[in-house]
XYZ file of C-alpha atoms in Angstrom:
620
model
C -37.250 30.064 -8.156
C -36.604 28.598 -11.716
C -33.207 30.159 -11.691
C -32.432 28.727 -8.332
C -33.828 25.151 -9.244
C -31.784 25.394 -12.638
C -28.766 25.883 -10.247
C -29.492 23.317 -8.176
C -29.709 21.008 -10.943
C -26.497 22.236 -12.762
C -24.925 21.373 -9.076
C -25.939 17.658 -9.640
C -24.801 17.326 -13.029
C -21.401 18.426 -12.563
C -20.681 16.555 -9.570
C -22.343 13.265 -11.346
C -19.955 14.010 -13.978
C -17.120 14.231 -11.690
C -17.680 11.039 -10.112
C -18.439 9.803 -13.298
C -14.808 10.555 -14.077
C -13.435 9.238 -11.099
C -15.017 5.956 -11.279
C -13.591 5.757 -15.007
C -10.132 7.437 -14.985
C -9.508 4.843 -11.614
C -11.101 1.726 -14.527
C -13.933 0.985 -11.765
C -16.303 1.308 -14.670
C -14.450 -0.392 -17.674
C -17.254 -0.427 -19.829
C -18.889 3.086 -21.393
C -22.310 4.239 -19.502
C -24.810 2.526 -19.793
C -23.472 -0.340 -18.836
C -25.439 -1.937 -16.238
C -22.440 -1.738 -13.343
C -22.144 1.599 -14.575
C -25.892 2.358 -13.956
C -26.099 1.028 -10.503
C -23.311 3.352 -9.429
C -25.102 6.365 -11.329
C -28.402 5.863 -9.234
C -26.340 5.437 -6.074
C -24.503 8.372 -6.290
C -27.442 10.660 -7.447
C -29.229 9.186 -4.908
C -26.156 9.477 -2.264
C -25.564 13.378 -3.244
C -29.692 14.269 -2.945
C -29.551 13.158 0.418
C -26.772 15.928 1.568
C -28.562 18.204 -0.906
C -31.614 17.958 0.599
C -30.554 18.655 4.047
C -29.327 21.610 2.511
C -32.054 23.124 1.224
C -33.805 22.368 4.385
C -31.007 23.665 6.974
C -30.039 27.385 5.567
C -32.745 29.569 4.228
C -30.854 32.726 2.724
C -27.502 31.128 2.504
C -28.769 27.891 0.813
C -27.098 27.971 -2.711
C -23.642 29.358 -0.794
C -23.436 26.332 1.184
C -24.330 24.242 -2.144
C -21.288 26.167 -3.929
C -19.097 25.043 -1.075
C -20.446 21.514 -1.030
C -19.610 21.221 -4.402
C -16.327 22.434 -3.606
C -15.817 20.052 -0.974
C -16.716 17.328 -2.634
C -14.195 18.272 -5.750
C -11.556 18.474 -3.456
C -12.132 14.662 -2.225
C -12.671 13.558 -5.437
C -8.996 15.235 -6.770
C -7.551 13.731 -3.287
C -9.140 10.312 -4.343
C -7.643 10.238 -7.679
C -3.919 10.912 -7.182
C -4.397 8.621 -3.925
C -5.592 6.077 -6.135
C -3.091 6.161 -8.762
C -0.186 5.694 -6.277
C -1.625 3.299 -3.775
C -4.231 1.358 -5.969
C -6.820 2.769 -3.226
C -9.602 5.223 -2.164
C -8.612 7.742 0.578
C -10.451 6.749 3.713
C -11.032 8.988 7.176
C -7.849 6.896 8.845
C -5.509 7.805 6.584
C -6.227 11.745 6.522
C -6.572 11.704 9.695
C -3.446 9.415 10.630
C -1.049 10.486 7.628
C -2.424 13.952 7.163
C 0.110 16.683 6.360
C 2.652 14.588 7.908
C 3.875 12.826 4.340
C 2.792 16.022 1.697
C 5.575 18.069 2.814
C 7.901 14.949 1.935
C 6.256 13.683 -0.919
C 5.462 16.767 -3.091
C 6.778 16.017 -6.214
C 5.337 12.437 -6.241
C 1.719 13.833 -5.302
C 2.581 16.615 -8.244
C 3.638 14.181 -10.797
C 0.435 12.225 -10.460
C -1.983 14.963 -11.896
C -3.076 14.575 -15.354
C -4.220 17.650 -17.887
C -8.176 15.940 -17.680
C -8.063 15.958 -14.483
C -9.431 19.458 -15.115
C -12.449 18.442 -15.391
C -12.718 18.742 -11.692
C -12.413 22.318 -11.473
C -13.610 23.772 -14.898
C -17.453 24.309 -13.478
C -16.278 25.993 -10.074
C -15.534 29.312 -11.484
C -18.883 29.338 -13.423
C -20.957 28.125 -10.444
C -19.745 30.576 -7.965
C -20.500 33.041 -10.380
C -23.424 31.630 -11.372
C -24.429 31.963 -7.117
C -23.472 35.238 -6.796
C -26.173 36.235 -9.537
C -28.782 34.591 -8.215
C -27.828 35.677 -4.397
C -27.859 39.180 -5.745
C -31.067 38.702 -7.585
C -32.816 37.520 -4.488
C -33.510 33.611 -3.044
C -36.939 33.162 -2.351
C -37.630 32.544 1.253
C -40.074 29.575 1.682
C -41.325 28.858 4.696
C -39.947 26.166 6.870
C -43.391 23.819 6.940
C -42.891 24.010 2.367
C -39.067 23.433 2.844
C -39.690 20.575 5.097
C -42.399 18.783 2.489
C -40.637 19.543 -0.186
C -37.521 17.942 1.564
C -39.307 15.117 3.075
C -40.574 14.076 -0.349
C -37.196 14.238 -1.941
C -35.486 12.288 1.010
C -37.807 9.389 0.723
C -36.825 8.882 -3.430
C -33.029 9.490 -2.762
C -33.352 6.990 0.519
C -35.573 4.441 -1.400
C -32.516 4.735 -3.939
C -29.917 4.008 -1.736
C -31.637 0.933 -0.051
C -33.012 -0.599 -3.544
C -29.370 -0.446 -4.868
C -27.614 -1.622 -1.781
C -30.271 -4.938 -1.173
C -30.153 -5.496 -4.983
C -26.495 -5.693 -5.754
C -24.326 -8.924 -4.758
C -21.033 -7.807 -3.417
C -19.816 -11.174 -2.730
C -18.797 -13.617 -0.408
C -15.184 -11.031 0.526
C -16.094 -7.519 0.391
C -12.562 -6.734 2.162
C -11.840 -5.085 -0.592
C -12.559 -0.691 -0.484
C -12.276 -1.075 -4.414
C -14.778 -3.869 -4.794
C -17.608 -1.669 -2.676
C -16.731 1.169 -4.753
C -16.876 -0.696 -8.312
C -20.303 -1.592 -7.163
C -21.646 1.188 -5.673
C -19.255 3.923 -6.111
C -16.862 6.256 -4.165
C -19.305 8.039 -2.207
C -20.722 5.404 -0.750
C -17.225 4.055 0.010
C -16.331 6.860 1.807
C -19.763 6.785 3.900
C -19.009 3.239 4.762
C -15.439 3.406 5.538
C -16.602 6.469 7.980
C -19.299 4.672 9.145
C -16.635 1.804 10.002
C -14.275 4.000 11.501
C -16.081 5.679 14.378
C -18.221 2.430 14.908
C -14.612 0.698 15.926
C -13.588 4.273 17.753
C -16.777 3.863 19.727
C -17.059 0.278 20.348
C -13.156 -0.834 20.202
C -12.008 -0.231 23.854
C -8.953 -1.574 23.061
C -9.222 -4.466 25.330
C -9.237 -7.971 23.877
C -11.616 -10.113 25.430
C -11.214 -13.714 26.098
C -12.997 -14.855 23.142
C -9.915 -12.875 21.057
C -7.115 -14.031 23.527
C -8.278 -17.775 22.849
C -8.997 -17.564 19.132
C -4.645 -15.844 19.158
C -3.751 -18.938 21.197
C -5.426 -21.089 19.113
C -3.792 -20.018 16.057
C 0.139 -19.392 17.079
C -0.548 -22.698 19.207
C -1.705 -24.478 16.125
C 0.869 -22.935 13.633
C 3.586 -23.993 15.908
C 2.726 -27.349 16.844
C 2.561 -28.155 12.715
C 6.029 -26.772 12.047
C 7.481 -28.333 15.121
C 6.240 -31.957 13.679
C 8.962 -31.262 10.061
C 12.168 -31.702 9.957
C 13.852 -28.199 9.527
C 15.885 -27.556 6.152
C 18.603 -25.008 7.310
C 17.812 -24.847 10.525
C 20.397 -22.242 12.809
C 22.801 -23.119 9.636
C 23.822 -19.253 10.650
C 23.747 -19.324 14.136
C 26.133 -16.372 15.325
C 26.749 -14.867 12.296
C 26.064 -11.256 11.054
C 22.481 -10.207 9.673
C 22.270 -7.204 7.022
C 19.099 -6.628 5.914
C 18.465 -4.575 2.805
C 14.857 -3.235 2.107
C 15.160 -2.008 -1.687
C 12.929 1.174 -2.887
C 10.332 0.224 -5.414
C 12.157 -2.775 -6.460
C 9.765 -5.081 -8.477
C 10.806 -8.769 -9.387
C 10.242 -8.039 -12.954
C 13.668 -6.223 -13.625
C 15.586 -8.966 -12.354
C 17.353 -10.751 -14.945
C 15.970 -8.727 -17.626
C 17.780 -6.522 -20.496
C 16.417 -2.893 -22.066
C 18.367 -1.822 -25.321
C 21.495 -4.639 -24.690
C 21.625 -3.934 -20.832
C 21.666 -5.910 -18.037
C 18.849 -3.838 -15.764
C 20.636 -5.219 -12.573
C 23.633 -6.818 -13.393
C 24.911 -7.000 -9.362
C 21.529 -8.182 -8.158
C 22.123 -10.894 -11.224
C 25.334 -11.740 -9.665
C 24.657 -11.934 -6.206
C 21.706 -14.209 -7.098
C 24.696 -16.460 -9.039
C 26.082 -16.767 -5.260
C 22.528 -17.029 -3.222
C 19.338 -18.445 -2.973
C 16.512 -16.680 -5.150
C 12.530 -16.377 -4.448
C 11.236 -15.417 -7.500
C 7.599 -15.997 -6.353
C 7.551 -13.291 -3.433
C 4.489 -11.235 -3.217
C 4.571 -7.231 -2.280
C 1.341 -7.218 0.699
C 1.721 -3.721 1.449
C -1.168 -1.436 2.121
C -1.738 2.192 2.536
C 1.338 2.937 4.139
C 3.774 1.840 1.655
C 7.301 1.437 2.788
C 6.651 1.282 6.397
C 4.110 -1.248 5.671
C 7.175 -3.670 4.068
C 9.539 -2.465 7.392
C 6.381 -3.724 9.373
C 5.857 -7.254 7.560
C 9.269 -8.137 7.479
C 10.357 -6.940 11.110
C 7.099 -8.378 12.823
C 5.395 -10.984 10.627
C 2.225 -8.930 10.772
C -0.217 -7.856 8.283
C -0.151 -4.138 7.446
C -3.784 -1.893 9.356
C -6.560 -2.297 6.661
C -7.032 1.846 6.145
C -3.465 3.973 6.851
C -0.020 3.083 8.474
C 0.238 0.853 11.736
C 3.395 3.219 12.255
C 0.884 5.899 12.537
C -1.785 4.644 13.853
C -0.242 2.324 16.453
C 3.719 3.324 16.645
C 3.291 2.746 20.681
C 2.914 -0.727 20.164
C 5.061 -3.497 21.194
C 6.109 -6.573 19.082
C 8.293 -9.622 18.930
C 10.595 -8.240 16.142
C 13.472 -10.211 14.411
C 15.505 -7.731 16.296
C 14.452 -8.694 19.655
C 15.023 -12.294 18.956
C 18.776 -11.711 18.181
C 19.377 -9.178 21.050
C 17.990 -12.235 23.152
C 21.625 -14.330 21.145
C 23.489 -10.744 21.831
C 23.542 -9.399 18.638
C 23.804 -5.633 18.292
C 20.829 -4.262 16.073
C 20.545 -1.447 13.735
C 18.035 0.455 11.745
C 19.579 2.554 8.912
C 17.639 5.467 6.547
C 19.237 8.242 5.162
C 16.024 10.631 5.607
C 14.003 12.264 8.287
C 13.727 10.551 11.663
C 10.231 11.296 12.141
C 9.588 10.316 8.718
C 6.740 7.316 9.227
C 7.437 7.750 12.755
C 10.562 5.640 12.510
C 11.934 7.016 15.399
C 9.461 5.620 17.985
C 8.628 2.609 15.715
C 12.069 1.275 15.275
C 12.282 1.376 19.229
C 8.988 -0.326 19.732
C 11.150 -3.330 17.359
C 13.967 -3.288 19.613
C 16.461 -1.771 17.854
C 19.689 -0.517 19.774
C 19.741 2.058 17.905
C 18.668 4.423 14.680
C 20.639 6.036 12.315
C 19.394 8.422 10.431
C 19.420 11.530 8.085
C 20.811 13.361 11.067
C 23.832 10.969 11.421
C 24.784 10.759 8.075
C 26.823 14.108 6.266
C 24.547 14.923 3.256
C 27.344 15.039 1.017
C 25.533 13.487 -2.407
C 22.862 13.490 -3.428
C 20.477 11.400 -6.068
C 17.206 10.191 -6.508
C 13.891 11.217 -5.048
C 14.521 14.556 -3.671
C 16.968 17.115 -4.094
C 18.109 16.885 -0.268
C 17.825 13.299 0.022
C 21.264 11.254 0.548
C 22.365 9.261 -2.152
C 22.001 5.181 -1.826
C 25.480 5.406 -3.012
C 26.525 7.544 0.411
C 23.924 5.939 2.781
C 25.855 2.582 2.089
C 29.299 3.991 2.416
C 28.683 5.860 5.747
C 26.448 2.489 6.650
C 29.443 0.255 6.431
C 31.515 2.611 8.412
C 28.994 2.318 11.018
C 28.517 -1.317 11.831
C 32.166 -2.770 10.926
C 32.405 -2.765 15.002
C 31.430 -5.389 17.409
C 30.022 -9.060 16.162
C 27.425 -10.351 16.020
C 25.633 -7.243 14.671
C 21.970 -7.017 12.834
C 21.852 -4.392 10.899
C 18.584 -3.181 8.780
C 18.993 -0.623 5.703
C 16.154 1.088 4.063
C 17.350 2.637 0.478
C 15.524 5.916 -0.689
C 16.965 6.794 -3.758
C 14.977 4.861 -6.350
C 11.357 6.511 -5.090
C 8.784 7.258 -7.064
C 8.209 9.309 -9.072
C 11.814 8.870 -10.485
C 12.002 12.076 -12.726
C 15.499 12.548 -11.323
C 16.485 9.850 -13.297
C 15.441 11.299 -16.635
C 18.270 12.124 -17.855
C 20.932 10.742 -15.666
C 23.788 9.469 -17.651
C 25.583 6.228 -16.422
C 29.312 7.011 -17.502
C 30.896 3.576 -15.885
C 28.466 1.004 -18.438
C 26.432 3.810 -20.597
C 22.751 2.222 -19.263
C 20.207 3.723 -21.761
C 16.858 2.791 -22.292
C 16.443 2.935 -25.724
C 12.428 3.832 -26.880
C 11.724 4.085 -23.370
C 13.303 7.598 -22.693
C 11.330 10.307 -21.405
C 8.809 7.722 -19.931
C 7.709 6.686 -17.143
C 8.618 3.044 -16.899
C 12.252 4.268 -18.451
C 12.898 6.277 -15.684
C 12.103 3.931 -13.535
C 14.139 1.278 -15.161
C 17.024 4.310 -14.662
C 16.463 4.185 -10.780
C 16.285 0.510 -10.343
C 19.832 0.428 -12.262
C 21.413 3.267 -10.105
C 20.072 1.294 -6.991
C 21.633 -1.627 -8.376
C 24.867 0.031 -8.782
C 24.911 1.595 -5.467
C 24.004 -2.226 -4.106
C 27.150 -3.485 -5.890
C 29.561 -0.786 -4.186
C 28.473 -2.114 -0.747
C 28.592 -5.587 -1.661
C 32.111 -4.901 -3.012
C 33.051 -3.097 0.310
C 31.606 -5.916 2.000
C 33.992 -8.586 0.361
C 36.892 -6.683 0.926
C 36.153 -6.308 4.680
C 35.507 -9.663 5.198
C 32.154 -9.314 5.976
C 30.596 -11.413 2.973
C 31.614 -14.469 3.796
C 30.757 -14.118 7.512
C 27.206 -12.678 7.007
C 24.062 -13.240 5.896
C 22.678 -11.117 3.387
C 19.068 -10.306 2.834
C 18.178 -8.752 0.104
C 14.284 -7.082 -0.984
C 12.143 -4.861 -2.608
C 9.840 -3.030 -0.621
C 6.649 -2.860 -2.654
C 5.184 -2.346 -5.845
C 6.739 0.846 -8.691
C 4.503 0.810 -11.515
C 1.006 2.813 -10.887
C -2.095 1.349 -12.281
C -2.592 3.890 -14.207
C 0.537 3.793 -16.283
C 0.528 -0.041 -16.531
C 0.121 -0.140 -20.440
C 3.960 0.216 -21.001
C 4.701 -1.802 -18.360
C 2.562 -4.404 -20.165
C 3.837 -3.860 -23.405
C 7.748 -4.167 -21.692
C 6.763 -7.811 -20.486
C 4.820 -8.022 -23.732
C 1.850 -9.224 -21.711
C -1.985 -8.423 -22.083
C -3.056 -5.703 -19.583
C -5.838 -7.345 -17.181
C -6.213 -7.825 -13.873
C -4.691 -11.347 -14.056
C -1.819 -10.170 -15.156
C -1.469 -6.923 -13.217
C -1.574 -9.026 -9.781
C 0.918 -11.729 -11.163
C 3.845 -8.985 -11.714
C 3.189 -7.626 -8.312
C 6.189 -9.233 -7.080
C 9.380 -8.538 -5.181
C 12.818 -10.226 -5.444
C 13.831 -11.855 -2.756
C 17.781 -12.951 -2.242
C 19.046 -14.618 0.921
C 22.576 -15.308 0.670
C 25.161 -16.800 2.983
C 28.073 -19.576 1.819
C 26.433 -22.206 4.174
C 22.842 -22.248 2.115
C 24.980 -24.586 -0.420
C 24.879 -23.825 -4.112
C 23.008 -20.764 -5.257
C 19.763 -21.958 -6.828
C 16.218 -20.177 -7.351
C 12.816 -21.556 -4.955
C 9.553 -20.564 -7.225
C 7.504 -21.490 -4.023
C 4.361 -18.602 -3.358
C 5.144 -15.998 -0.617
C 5.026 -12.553 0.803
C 7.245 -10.424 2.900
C 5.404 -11.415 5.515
C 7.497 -14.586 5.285
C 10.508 -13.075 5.188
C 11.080 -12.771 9.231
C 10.617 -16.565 9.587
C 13.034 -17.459 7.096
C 15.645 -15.665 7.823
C 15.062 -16.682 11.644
C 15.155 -20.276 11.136
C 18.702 -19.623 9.494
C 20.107 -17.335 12.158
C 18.827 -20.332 15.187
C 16.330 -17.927 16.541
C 12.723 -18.631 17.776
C 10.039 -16.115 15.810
C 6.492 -17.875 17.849
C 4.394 -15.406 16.873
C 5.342 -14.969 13.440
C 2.289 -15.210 10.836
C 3.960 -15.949 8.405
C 5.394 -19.049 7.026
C 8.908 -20.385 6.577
C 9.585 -20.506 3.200
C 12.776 -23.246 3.197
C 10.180 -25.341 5.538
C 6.746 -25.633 3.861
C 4.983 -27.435 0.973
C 2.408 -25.072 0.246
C 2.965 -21.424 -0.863
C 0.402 -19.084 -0.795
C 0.681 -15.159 -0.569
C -2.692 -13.245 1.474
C -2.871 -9.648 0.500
C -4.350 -7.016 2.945
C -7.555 -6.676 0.769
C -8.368 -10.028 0.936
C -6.806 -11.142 -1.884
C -5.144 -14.686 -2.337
C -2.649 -16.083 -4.506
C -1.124 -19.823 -3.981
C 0.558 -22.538 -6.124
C -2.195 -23.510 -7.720
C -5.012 -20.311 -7.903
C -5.223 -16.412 -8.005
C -8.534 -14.661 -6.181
C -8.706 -11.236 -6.633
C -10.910 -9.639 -4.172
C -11.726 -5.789 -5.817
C -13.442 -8.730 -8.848
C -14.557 -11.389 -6.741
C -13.119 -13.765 -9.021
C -11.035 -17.013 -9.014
C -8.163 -17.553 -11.599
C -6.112 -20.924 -12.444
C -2.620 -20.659 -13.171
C -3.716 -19.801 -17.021
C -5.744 -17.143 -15.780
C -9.127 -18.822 -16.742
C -12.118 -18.698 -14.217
C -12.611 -20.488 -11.532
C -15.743 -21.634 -9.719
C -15.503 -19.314 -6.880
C -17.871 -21.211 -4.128
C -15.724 -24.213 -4.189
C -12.806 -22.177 -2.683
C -15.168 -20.637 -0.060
C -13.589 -22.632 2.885
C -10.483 -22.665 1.878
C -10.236 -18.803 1.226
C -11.984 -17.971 4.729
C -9.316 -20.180 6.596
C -6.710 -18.231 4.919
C -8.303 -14.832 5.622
C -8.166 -15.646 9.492
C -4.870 -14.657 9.447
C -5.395 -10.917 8.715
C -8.242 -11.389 11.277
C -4.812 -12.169 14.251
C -3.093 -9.702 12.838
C -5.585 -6.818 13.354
C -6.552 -8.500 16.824
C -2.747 -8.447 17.870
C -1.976 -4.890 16.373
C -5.271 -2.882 16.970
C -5.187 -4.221 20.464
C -1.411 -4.030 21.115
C -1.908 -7.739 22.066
C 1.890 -8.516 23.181
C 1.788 -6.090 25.432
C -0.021 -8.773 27.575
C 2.452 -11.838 27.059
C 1.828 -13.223 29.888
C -1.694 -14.423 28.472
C 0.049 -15.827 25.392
């Protein structure tokens, strides 16, 4: 029995350890144990792991220390799936994304998931091949069969501490007046109990949510759109259908952060064409990425619809069926001809249903394009370079068209890009080589380059002038975890202050009847960017969410975990904490109001897209 309880114990320390790890490799804990945040989440998860232990020792008799082994293993493998899910979308893998996302994306997205492991992270697995031999000994040796009545006291006393652990933790700890936020619950209390929560969560909306929206939900929608639309129809409207007929191409740029616009590395212009088209447009240099867990298609989804992205996974997964007012349907309404454009996999993200659920005429992808170059993220993945080409080929026919590209080639992890050689300008990145943030400054000049042969082929067929151009970056590049060069790059102090201030996008609308090219500093998101550009092409958007960024005097960005940032403040929810401008505290309970008004509108969103609201417009 000592043998057996020594294993036991050995169980507990190893997984403490790995969570231990987790919680500090992901900077939940940012202070060395004992801190007392550090502490708290110790007792939790001790307390959180002798809970499934116990029923353990209680359930199997013979098999007891087998099923332990495999707990343990279990419980690795979620804590290795945690990590790299962490480092690339800042978040803790919940039940709705594995089950939503699932194998779908790992066959496409190998070498990013590869490329996020780190040599420590062997720390997760160094104990498994000692423990399972450690089991078989013991097995061998003999387990003591107690009987059920002992197992059960013995259990029953053991459940008691671990629950009176859990519930002296939980009432004891202030989480704040916004626990949106996954990270925030697991800084407090840890990622096991954020994963029992978020599960909890999940099948309490499968078994309550009968996707029916009541009329409580149908008059707090009308309230809102009613309200939002009344207050823009009492302004004057800067720009208003200044591009009424034209063309609309739409350009949704890879991992292209706001921070390289502008900017040298070793004597180079990083994106000399984005520079210049900027010279000729209108520039937001205050745009916000809001994208969630599903990346990409979370960006196609706030700029097409105006919506906020699901709070766990991707709405193209989770609700592709869905319909919505789309920027698309408002110009087929003027006759335009619309077009999605991506050089990859059709059911990649489930663009193939989703992209007719936003009323596009039609989708072109990987399969209509000849794969003759490649660059970038994958060995088989078209070339911006090509996808533009064969993309201008394929709307130069009837006007008015709308046409929306999606680039892949600047993806993470951008190891292609190592040691690419630009012959036409000789782009080097000096010290930066070899790294990360270097190759990544290589992808976002190769996108650039590929952006200045199409807006080259667009001048010269006459399509410039007669078009309005819409140019973005889909969300953020950087990982958290590699943020100390980026830091040192934009010689900045790495905090959280400064972390969410560079998580920006470029924005670029241009078109020759916006006037002279100037830059608007005014606080966004892409959420806004469906408005805008609808107010220039003379198109109604109603039940857009966001804001019109030509037509409003106050700017504010909402982020899907509840974070805010406006004009004049920054609250970052996985804190709890307010920021001025100079990133000094603010009192958080004077913004209380203020911050809850401005969370109602993630509260519409998830009404509208968890209940596939429009599908009922007659009630609207």
């Amino acid at each position: 029995m000592v043998k057996e309880l020594l294993y036991w114990l050995a169980t507990m320390a190893a997984l403490l350890v790995k969570c231990s790890y987790f919680q500090h490799t992901s900077e939940f804990l940012d202070k060395p144990f004992p801190s007392a945040t550090g502490i708290v989440v110790m007792i939790m998860t001790m307390s959180l792991l002798a809970i499934a232990m116990v029923f353990i020792f209680l359930l199997f008799k013979r098999k007891r220390l087998t099923v332990l082994f495999v707990f343990n293993l279990l419980v690795t493998i979620m804590l290795i799936a945690d990590t790299n899910f962490y480092r690339y979308y800042q978040g803790v893998i919940t039940l709705p994304v594995i089950l939503n996302l699932g194998l779908r994306l790992v066959g496409s997205v190998n070498e990013s998931i590869i490329s996020l492991f780190r040599i420590y992270d062997i720390i997760y697995l160094v104990d498994l091949p000692f423990m399972f031999f450690w089991m078989k000994k013991v097995n061998k040796a003999g387990i003591e069969i107690l009987p059920f009545r002992r197992r059960l006291s013995i259990s029953a006393f053991a459940l008691a501490l671990s629950i009176a652990g859990v519930l002296g933790i939980h009432r004891n700890v202030h989480i704040g007046p916004f626990p949106y936020s996954n990270n925030y619950i697991t800084q407090q209390f840890g990622v096991l109990y954020t994963h029992l929560d978020t599960t909890k969560d999940y099948f309490e909306d499968l078994i309550l949510n009968d996707e029916t929206l009541t009329a409580e939900d149908i008059g707090e929608i009308n309230k809102f759109f009613s309200e939002k639309n009344k207050a823009a129809k009492k302004k004057s409207k800067a720009y208003q259908g200044i591009a009424r007929g034209k063309n609309l191409i739409m350009i949704q740029v890879e991992a292209l952060q706001e921070f390289v616009i502008g900017r040298n590395v070793n004597g180079y212009e990083i994106t000399p064409n984005i520079n210049k088209l900027i010279g000729e447009s209108i520039y937001f240099d205050n745009i916000y990425c809001q994208t969630a867990g599903g990346n990409t298609s979370d960006a196609e989804l706030l700029v097409n619809t105006s919506l906020y992205p699901a709070p766990e996974g991707a709405a193209n997964y989770l609700y592709p069926d869905n319909f919505y007012y789309t920027l698309a349907r408002a110009l087929e309404e003027k006759g335009y001809n619309t077009y999605a454009m991506h050089g990859f996999k059709p059911e990649f993200y489930n663009r193939n249903i989703i992209y007719k659920n936003y009323g596009y005429d039609r989708f072109f992808s990987e399969e209509d394009y000849i794969l003759d170059e490649f660059a970038g993220w994958e060995t088989e993945a078209l070339s911006d370079s090509s996808f533009f080409r064969q993309s201008l080929e394929k709307i130069t026919g009837k006007d008015p068209f709308f046409s929306f590209l999606v680039t892949l080639s600047s993806h993470h992890p951008f190891t292609c890009f190592e040691d690419y050689k630009f012959d036409e300008d000789g782009f080097n990145v000096g010290k930066w080589q070899g790294t990360y943030l270097g190759n990544y400054l290589k992808a976002a000049h190769y996108a650039d380059k590929c952006i200045g042969e199409f807006i080259t082929a667009l001048k010269n067929n006459g399509l410039y002038d007669n078009s309005v151009i819409v140019l973005y970056g889909d969300h953020t590049a950087i990982p958290r975890y590699l943020a100390e060069e980026l830091m040192e790059f934009l010689d900045m102090e790495l905090d959280e202050y400064n972390l969410m201030k560079v998580k920006k996008v470029p924005l670029v609308i241009h078109y020759k009847g916006l006037g002279k090219s100037r830059t608007v500093s005014i606080t966004g998101g892409q959420i806004d960017i469906m408005p805008t550009v609808a107010n220039i092409m003379g198109v109604n958007v109603p039940y857009a969410i966001g804001k019109d960024l030509f037509n409003t005097n106050k700017g504010y960005a909402i982020f899907r975990n509840g974070s805010v940032v406006t004009d004049d403040y920054l609250y970052i929810s996985d804190l709890g904490r307010m920021f001025d401008n100079e990133g000094n505290d603010l009192d958080l309970s004077l913004y209380v109001e203020e911050l809850e008004k401005f969370q109602q509108e993630l509260r519409i969103s998830d009404l509208i897209i968890e209940n596939n609201a429009f599908k009922i417009k007659n009630k609207f």
